[in-house]
Coordinates of C-alpha atoms and ligand atoms in Angstrom, one line a residue:
X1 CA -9.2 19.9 -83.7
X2 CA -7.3 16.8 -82.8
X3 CA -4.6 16.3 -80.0
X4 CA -2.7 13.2 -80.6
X5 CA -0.4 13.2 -77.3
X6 CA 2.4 10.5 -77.1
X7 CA 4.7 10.0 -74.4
X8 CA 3.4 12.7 -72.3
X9 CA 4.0 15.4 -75.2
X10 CA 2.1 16.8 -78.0
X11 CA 2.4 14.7 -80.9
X12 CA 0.1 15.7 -83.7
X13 CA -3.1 18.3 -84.2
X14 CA -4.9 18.0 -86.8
X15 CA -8.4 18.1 -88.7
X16 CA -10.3 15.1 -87.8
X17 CA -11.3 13.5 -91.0
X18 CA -14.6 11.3 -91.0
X19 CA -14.4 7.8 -90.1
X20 CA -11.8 7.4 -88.8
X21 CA -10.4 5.2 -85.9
X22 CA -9.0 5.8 -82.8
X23 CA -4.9 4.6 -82.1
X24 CA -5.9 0.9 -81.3
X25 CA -4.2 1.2 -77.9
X26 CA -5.0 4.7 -77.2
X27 CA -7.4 6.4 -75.3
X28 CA -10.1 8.9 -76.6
X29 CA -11.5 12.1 -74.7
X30 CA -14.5 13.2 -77.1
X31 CA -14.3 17.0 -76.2
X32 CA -17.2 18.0 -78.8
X33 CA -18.7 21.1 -77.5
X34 CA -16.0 22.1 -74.8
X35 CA -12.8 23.9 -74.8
X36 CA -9.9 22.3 -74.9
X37 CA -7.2 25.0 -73.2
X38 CA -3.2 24.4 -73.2
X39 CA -2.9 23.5 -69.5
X40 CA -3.4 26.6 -67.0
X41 CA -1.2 28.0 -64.6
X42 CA -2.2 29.6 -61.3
X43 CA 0.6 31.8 -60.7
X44 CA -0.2 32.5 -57.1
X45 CA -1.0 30.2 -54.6
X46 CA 0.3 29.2 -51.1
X47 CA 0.6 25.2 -50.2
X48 CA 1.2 25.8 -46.5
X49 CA 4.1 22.9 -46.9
X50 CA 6.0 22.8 -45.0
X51 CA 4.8 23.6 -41.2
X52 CA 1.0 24.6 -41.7
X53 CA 0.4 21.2 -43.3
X54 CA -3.0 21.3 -41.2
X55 CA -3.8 24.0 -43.6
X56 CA -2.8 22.1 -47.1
X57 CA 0.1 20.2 -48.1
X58 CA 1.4 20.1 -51.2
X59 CA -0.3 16.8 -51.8
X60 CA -3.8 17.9 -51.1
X61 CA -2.9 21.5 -52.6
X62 CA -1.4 20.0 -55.9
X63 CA -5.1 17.7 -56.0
X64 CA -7.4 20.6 -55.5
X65 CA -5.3 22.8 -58.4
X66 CA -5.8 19.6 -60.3
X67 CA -9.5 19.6 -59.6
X68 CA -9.8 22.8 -60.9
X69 CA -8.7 22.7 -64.1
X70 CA -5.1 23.8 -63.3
X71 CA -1.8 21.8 -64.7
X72 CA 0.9 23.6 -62.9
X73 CA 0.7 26.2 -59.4
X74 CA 3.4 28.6 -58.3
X75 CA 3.5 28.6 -54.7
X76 CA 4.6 31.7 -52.7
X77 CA 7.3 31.2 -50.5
X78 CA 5.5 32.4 -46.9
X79 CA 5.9 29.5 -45.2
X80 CA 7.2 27.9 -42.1
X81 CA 10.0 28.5 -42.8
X82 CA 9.7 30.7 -45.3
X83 CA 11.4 29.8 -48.6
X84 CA 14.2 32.1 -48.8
X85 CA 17.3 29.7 -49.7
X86 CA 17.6 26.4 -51.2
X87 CA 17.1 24.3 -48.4
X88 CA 12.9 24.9 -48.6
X89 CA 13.3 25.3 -52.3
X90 CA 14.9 21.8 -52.8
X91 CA 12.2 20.4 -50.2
X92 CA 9.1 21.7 -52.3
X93 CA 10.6 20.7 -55.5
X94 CA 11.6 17.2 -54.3
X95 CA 8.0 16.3 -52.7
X96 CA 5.8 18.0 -55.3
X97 CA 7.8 15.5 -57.3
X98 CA 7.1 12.7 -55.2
X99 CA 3.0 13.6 -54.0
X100 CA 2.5 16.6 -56.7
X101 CA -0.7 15.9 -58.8
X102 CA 0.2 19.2 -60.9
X103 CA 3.7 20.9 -61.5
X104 CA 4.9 22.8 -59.0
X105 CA 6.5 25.9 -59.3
X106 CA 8.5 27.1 -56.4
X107 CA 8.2 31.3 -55.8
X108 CA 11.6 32.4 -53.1
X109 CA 11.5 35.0 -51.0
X110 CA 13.1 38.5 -51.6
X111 CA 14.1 39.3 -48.3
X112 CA 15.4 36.3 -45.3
X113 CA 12.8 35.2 -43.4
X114 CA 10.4 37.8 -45.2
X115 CA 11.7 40.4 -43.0
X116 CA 12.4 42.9 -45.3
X117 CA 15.8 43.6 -43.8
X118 CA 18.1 41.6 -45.8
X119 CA 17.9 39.5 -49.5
X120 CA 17.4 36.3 -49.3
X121 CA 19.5 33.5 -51.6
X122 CA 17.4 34.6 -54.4
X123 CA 20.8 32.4 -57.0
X124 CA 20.6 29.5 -54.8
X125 CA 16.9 29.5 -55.1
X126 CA 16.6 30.3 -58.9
X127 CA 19.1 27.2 -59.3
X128 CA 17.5 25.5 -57.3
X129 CA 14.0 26.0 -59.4
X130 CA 12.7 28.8 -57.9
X131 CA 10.9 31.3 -61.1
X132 CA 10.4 34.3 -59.3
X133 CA 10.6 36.2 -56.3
X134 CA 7.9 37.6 -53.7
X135 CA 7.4 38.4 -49.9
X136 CA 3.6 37.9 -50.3
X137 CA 2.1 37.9 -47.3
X138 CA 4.1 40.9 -46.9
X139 CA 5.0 44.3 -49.1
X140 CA 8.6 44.2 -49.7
X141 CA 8.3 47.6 -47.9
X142 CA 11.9 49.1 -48.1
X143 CA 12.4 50.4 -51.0
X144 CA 16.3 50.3 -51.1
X145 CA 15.8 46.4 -50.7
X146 CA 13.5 46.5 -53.4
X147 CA 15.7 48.1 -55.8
X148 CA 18.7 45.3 -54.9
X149 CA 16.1 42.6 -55.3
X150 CA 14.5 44.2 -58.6
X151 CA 18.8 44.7 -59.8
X152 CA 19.8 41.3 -58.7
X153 CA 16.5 39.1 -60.4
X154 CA 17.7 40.9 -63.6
X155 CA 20.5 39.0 -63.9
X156 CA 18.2 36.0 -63.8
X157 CA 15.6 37.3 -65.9
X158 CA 12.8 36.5 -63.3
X159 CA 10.7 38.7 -62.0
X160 CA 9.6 40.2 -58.7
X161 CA 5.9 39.6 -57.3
X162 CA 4.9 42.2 -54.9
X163 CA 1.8 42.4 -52.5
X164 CA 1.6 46.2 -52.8
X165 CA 0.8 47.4 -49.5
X166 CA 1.5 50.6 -47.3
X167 CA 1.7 48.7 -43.5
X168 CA 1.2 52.1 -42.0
X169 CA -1.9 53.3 -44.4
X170 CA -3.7 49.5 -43.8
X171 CA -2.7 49.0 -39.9
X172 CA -5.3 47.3 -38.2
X173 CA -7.9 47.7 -40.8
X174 CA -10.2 44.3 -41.6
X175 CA -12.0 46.1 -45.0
X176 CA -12.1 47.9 -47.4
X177 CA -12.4 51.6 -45.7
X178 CA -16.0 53.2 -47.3
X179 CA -19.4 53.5 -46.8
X180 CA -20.0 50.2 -46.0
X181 CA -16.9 49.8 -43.9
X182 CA -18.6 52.6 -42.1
X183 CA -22.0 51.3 -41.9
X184 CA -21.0 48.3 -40.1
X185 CA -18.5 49.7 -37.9
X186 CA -15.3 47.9 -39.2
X187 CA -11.9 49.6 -39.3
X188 CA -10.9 50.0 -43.5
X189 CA -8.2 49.7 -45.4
X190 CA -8.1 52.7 -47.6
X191 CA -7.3 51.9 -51.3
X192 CA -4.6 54.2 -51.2
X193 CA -2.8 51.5 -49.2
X194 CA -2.2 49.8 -52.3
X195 CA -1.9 52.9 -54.4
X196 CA 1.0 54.2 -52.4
X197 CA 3.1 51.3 -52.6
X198 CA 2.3 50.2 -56.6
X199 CA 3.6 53.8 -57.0
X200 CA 6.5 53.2 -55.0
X201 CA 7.4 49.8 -57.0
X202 CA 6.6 51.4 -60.4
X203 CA 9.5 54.3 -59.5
X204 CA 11.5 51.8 -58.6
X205 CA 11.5 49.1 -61.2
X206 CA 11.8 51.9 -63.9
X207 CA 14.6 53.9 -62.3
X208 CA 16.5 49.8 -61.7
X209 CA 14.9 48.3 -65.5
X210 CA 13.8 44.7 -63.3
X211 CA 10.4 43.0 -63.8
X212 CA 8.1 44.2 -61.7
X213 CA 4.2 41.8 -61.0
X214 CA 1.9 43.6 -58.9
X215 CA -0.2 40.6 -57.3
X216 CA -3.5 40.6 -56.9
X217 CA -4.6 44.4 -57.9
X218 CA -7.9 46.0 -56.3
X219 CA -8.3 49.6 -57.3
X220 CA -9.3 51.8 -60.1
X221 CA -6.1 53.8 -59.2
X222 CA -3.4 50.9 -58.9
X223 CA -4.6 49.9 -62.6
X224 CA -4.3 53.7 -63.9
X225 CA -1.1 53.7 -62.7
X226 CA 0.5 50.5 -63.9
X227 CA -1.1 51.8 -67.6
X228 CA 0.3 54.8 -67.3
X229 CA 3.6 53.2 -66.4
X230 CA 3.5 50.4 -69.2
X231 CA 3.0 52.9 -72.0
X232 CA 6.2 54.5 -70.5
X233 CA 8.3 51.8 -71.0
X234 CA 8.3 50.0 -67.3
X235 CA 8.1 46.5 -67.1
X236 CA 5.4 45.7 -64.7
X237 CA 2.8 43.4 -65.6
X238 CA 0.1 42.4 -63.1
X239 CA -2.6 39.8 -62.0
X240 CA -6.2 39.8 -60.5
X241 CA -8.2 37.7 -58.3
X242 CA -11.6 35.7 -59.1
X243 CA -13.0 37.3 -55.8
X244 CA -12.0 41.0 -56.7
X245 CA -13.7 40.4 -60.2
X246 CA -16.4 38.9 -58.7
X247 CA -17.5 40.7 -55.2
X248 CA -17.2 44.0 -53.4
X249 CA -17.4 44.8 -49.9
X250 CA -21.0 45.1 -50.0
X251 CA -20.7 41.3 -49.7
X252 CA -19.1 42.0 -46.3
X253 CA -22.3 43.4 -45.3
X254 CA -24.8 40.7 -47.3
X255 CA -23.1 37.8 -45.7
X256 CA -23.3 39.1 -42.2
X257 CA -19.7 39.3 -41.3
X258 CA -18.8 36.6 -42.6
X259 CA -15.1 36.1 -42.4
X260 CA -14.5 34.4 -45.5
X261 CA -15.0 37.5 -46.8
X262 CA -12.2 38.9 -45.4
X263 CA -9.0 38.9 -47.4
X264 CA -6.3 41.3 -48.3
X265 CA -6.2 43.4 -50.2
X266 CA -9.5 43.7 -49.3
X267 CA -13.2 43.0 -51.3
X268 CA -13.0 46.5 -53.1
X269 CA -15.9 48.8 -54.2
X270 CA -18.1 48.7 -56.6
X271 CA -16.2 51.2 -59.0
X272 CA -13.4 48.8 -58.6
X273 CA -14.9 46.0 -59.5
X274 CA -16.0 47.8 -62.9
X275 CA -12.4 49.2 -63.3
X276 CA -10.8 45.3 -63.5
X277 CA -13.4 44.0 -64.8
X278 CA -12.4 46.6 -67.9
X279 CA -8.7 45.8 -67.1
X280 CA -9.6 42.1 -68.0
X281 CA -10.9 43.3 -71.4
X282 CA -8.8 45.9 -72.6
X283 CA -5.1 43.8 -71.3
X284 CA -3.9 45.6 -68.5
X285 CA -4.9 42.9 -66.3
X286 CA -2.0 40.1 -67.6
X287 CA -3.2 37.5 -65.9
X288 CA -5.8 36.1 -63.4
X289 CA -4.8 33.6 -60.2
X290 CA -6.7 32.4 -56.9
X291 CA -4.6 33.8 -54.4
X292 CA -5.2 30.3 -53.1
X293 CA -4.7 31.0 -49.3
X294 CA -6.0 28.2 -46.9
X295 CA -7.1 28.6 -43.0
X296 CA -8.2 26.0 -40.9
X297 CA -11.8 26.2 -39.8
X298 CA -10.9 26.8 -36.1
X299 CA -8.9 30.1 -37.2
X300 CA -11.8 31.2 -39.4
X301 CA -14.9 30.6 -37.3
X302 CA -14.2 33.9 -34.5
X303 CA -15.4 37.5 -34.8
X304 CA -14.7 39.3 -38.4
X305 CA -11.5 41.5 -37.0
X306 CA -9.6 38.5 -35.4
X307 CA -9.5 36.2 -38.4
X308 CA -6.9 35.7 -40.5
X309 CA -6.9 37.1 -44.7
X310 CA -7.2 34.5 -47.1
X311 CA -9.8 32.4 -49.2
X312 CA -9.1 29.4 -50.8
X313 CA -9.5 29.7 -54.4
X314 CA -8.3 26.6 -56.4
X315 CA -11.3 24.9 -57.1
X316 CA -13.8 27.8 -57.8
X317 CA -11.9 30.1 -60.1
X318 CA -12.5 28.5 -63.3
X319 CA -16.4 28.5 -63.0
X320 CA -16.4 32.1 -61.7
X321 CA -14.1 33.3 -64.3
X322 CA -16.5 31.5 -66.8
X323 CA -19.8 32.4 -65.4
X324 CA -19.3 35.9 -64.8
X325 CA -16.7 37.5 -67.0
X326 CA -16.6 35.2 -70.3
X327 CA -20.4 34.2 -69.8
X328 CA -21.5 37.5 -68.4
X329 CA -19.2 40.0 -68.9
X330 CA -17.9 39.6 -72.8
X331 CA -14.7 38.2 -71.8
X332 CA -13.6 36.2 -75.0
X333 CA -12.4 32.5 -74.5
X334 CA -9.1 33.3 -76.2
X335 CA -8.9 36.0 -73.7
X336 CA -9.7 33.6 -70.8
X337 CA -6.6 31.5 -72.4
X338 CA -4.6 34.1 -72.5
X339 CA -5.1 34.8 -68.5
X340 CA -5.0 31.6 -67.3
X341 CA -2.4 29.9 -69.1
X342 CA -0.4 31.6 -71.3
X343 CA 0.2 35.1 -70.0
X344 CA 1.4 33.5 -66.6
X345 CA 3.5 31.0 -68.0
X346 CA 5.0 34.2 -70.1
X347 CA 5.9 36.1 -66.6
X348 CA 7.2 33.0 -64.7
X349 CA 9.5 32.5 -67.6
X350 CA 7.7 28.4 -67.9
X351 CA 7.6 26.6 -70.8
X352 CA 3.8 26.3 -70.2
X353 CA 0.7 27.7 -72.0
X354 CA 1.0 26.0 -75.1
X355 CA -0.6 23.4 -76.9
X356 CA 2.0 23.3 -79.7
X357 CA 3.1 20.1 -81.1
X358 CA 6.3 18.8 -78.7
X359 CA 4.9 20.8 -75.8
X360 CA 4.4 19.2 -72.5
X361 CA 0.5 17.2 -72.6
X362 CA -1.3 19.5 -70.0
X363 CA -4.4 19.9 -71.1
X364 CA -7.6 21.1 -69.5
X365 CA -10.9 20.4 -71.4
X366 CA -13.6 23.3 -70.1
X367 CA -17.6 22.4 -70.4
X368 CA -18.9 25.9 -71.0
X369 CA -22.4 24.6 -70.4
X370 CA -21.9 22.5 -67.3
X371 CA -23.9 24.0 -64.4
X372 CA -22.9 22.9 -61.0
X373 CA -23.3 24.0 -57.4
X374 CA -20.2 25.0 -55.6
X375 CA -19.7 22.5 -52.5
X376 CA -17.1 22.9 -50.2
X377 CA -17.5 19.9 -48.8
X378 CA -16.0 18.1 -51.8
X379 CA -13.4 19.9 -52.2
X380 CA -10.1 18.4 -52.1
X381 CA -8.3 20.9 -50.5
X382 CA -7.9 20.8 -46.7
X383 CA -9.6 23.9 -46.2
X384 CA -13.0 25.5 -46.7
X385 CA -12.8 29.0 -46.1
X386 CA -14.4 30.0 -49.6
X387 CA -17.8 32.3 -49.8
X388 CA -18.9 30.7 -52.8
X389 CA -20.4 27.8 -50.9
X390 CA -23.7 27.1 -52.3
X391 CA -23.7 29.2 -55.7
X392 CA -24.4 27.7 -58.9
X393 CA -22.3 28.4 -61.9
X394 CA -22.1 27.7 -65.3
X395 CA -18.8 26.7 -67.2
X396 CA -16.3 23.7 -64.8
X397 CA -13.4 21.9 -66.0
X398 CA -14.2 18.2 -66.6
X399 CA -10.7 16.8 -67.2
X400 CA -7.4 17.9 -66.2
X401 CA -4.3 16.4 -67.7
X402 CA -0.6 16.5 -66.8
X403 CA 2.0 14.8 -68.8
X404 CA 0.2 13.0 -71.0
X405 CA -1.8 11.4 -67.8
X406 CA -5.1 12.7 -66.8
X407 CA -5.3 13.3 -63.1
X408 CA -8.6 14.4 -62.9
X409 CA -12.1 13.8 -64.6
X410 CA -15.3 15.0 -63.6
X411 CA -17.7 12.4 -65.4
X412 CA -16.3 10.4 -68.2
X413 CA -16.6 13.2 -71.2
X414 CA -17.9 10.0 -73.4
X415 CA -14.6 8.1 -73.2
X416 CA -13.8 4.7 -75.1
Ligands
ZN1 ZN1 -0.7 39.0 -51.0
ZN2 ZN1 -1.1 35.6 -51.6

C-alpha cells in the first residue's frame, strides 16, 4: 500500500505498480516490512503546563509523544491551575499551537479547581476546544456532581473520564494491598478502591444516559463490571495502561522499592494482569494510553511511601505494547490499531484514527523487528521516572508524522 499525502492530507492510496517513480519533488519513506498505522492518539497524558513546567511543558511533552510514535495527546486538566474554564483551555490550545510537536487535545475539569464541590465551565471549555471532561488526579467523588457533569457533557456529546477511586478505601496506602504489600511492610490499596467507585459511576451514568471512560482500569472486578454494564446498555467505555498490562506489584518487591514503581492505581496482581490482558483481546478494554505523569527526580528519589504516583509513559508504550501483548501475547496489529488510534479518537469525539483519503497526514510507521534498549537518558521528555530503564524490546516506531510533516525519525527508513 501506497500513501500519497499532499498538503498535509491524504491524497491517494493505492497498489504500488512496478517501476514506477517517485513524485519528482516528493519525498519517499520506503516502509517495506513495517506497519504503517493512521496516527495514534494517547488519550491520557498530563503536560504539567502551565506551573510544573520543571516537570514537562507542553513543548517537551508534545516532543516526547512525538518520539513515540504518537500524532496527537489529550492532556488532563490537573494542573496549576487546573483547567477548569477557558482561560487554561485557551492557554494550552494557543501554545501547543505555537511549541506543539503533536496535536494537542485539551481534557477540562468537572468540578472548579478539581474540588469536587462545584462544576467547572465545562461550555466555555468545550468551545474553547476542550473534548472531554476529567478530575484525574482525583475521583470525581460526589456522586450528585457526577450525575450534573455526566447530564450536562450530554448536551455536548463528550464524555466524562473518571479516575475511579474510593478516597476513604485507598487513604494512605502506597500499593497494591496483598501478599506482597504485606511481605514488605507497605500500606495497600485494596482493589476494591477502584471497584467501589467504577460501581458507583456505572449506576450513575446509566440512571443519567452520559458517557462514562473509566481511566486507567486495574482489576479483574472493575472489568466484570464495566462488561456486565455494556451488555446492559450503559455507555462506558474504558482504557488501560502499558504498566498494568505489563507489571504487577511483585515488581514492587523485584526492584527493591523502587518508587517508579509506585503509581495509582497501583501495579495490580498477577490475576489482574491476566484479566486485562484478556480485556485487550476480547474488546472490553477500548483503548490503551500512558498515563503519562511526569515527576522531577528530586520528588522521586526519597523513601517508597513519600513519593509522588506517576510514571512517565510517552516514549515506552509503543514497544511494550508491541513486545509483550502483540509480540507475546497474540494481540493482533489491527487490534493494536484499534487501541491506539482509532478507538480513542472514537471516545474523544476527534477526527483522528484514520488513514482515509482527505484525512489529516498523521502517520506513524512501526518496525515490528527493531530491537532497542529503553534509555531514559534520551528521552525527550523532562522527566525520567520510568521502570523500564534498561530493558530491551522488540517493535519501536521509526517515524512519526503530523500534517503531512514528519516530526520525528529514528534512522532514515531508506529515504530518497
Ligand atoms: Zn488517574
Ligand atoms: Zn492520569
Amino acid at each position: 500500500m501506497d500513501l500519497l499525502i499532499v498538503d498535509g492530507r491524504i491524497a491517494e492510496r493505492r497498489v504500488p505498480e512496478k517501476g514506477r517513480g517517485a513524485a519528482p519533488d516528493g519525498r519517499v519513506i520506503d516502509a517495506t516490512g513495517h506497519w504503517v498505522c493512521p496516527g495514534l492518539v494517547d488519550m491520557h497524558v498530563h503536560l504539567r503546563e502551565p506551573g510544573q513546567e520543571h516537570k514537562e511543558s507542553i513543548e517537551s511533552g508534545t516532543r516526547a509523544a512525538a518520539a513515540g510514535g504518537f500524532t496527537s495527546v489529550a492532556c488532563m486538566p490537573n494542573t496549576d491551575p487546573w483547567n477548569d474554564g477557558l482561560s487554561v483551555t485557551e492557554y494550552i490550545v494557543a501554545e501547543a499551537r505555537r511549541k506543539g510537536m503533536v496535536n494537542v487535545f485539551p481534557i477540562g475539569c468537572v468540578s472548579k479547581g478539581g474540588l469536587g464541590v462545584e462544576l467547572a465551565e465545562i461550555g466555555d471549555m468545550v468551545r474553547s476546544g476542550a473534548v472531554a471532561v476529567s478530575d484525574d488526579g482525583r475521583p470525581v467523588g460526589n456522586s450528585h456532581l457526577l450525575r450534573m457533569a455526566l447530564e450536562y457533557t450530554k448536551i455536548f456529546g463528550i464524555p466524562l473520564i473518571d479516575h475511579c477511586e474510593d478516597a476513604n478505601l485507598s487513604a494512605s496506602g502506597v500499593m497494591n494491598e496483598g501478599f506482597v504489600s504485606t511481605l514488605l511492610g507497605l500500606k495497600g490499596i485494596p482493589g476494591a478502591s477502584e471497584e467501589v467507585a467504577v460501581a458507583t459511576d456505572l449506576a450513575v451514568a446509566a440512571m443519567t444516559g452520559g458517557r462514562l471512560h473509566v481511566a486507567h482500569i486495574s482489576t479483574r472486578g472493575s472489568l466484570e463490571k464495566v462488561r456486565r454494564a455494556r451488555q446492559e446498555g450503559v455507555a462506558v467505555t474504558c482504557e488501560a495502561t502499558p504498566h498494568h498490562l505489563v507489571l504487577t506489584d511483585q515488581s514492587v518487591a523485584d526492584s527493591r522499592y523502587d518508587p517508579n514503581t509506585k503509581m495509582n492505581p497501583p501495579l495490580r496482581s498477577e490475576e489482574d494482569r491476566q484479566a486485562l490482558l484478556q480485556g485487550l483481546l476480547d474488546g472490553t478494554i477500548d483503548a490503551i494510553a500512558s498515563d503519562h505523569a511526569p515527576h522531577h527526580a528530586d520528588e522521586k528519589l526519597v523513601e517508597y511511601d513519600e513519593a509522588p504516583f506517576g510514571i512517565i509513559g510517552l516514549e515506552t508504550t509503543v514497544p511494550l505494547i508491541v513486545d509483550r501483548c502483540v509480540r507475546k501475547g497474540g494481540l493482533a496489529p489491527a487490534r493494536f490499531v484499534e487501541l491506539l488510534s482509532r478507538n480513542p479518537a472514537r471516545i474523544l469525539g476527534i477526527k483522528k484514527g484514520t488513514l482515509a483519503v482527505g484525512a489529516d497526514a498523521d502517520v506513524t510507521i512501526i518496525d515490528p523487528e527493531l530491537e532497542r534498549m529503553v534509555d531514559v537518558s534520551q528521552f525527550k521528555s523532562k522527566s525520567r521516572n520510568s521502570p523500564f530503564h534498561g530493558w530491551t524490546l522488540r517493535g519501536w516506531p521509526v517515524a512519526t508524522v503530523v500534517g503531512g510533516r514528519v516530526v520525528h525519525e529514528l534512522q532514515p527508513v531508506a529515504s530518497r
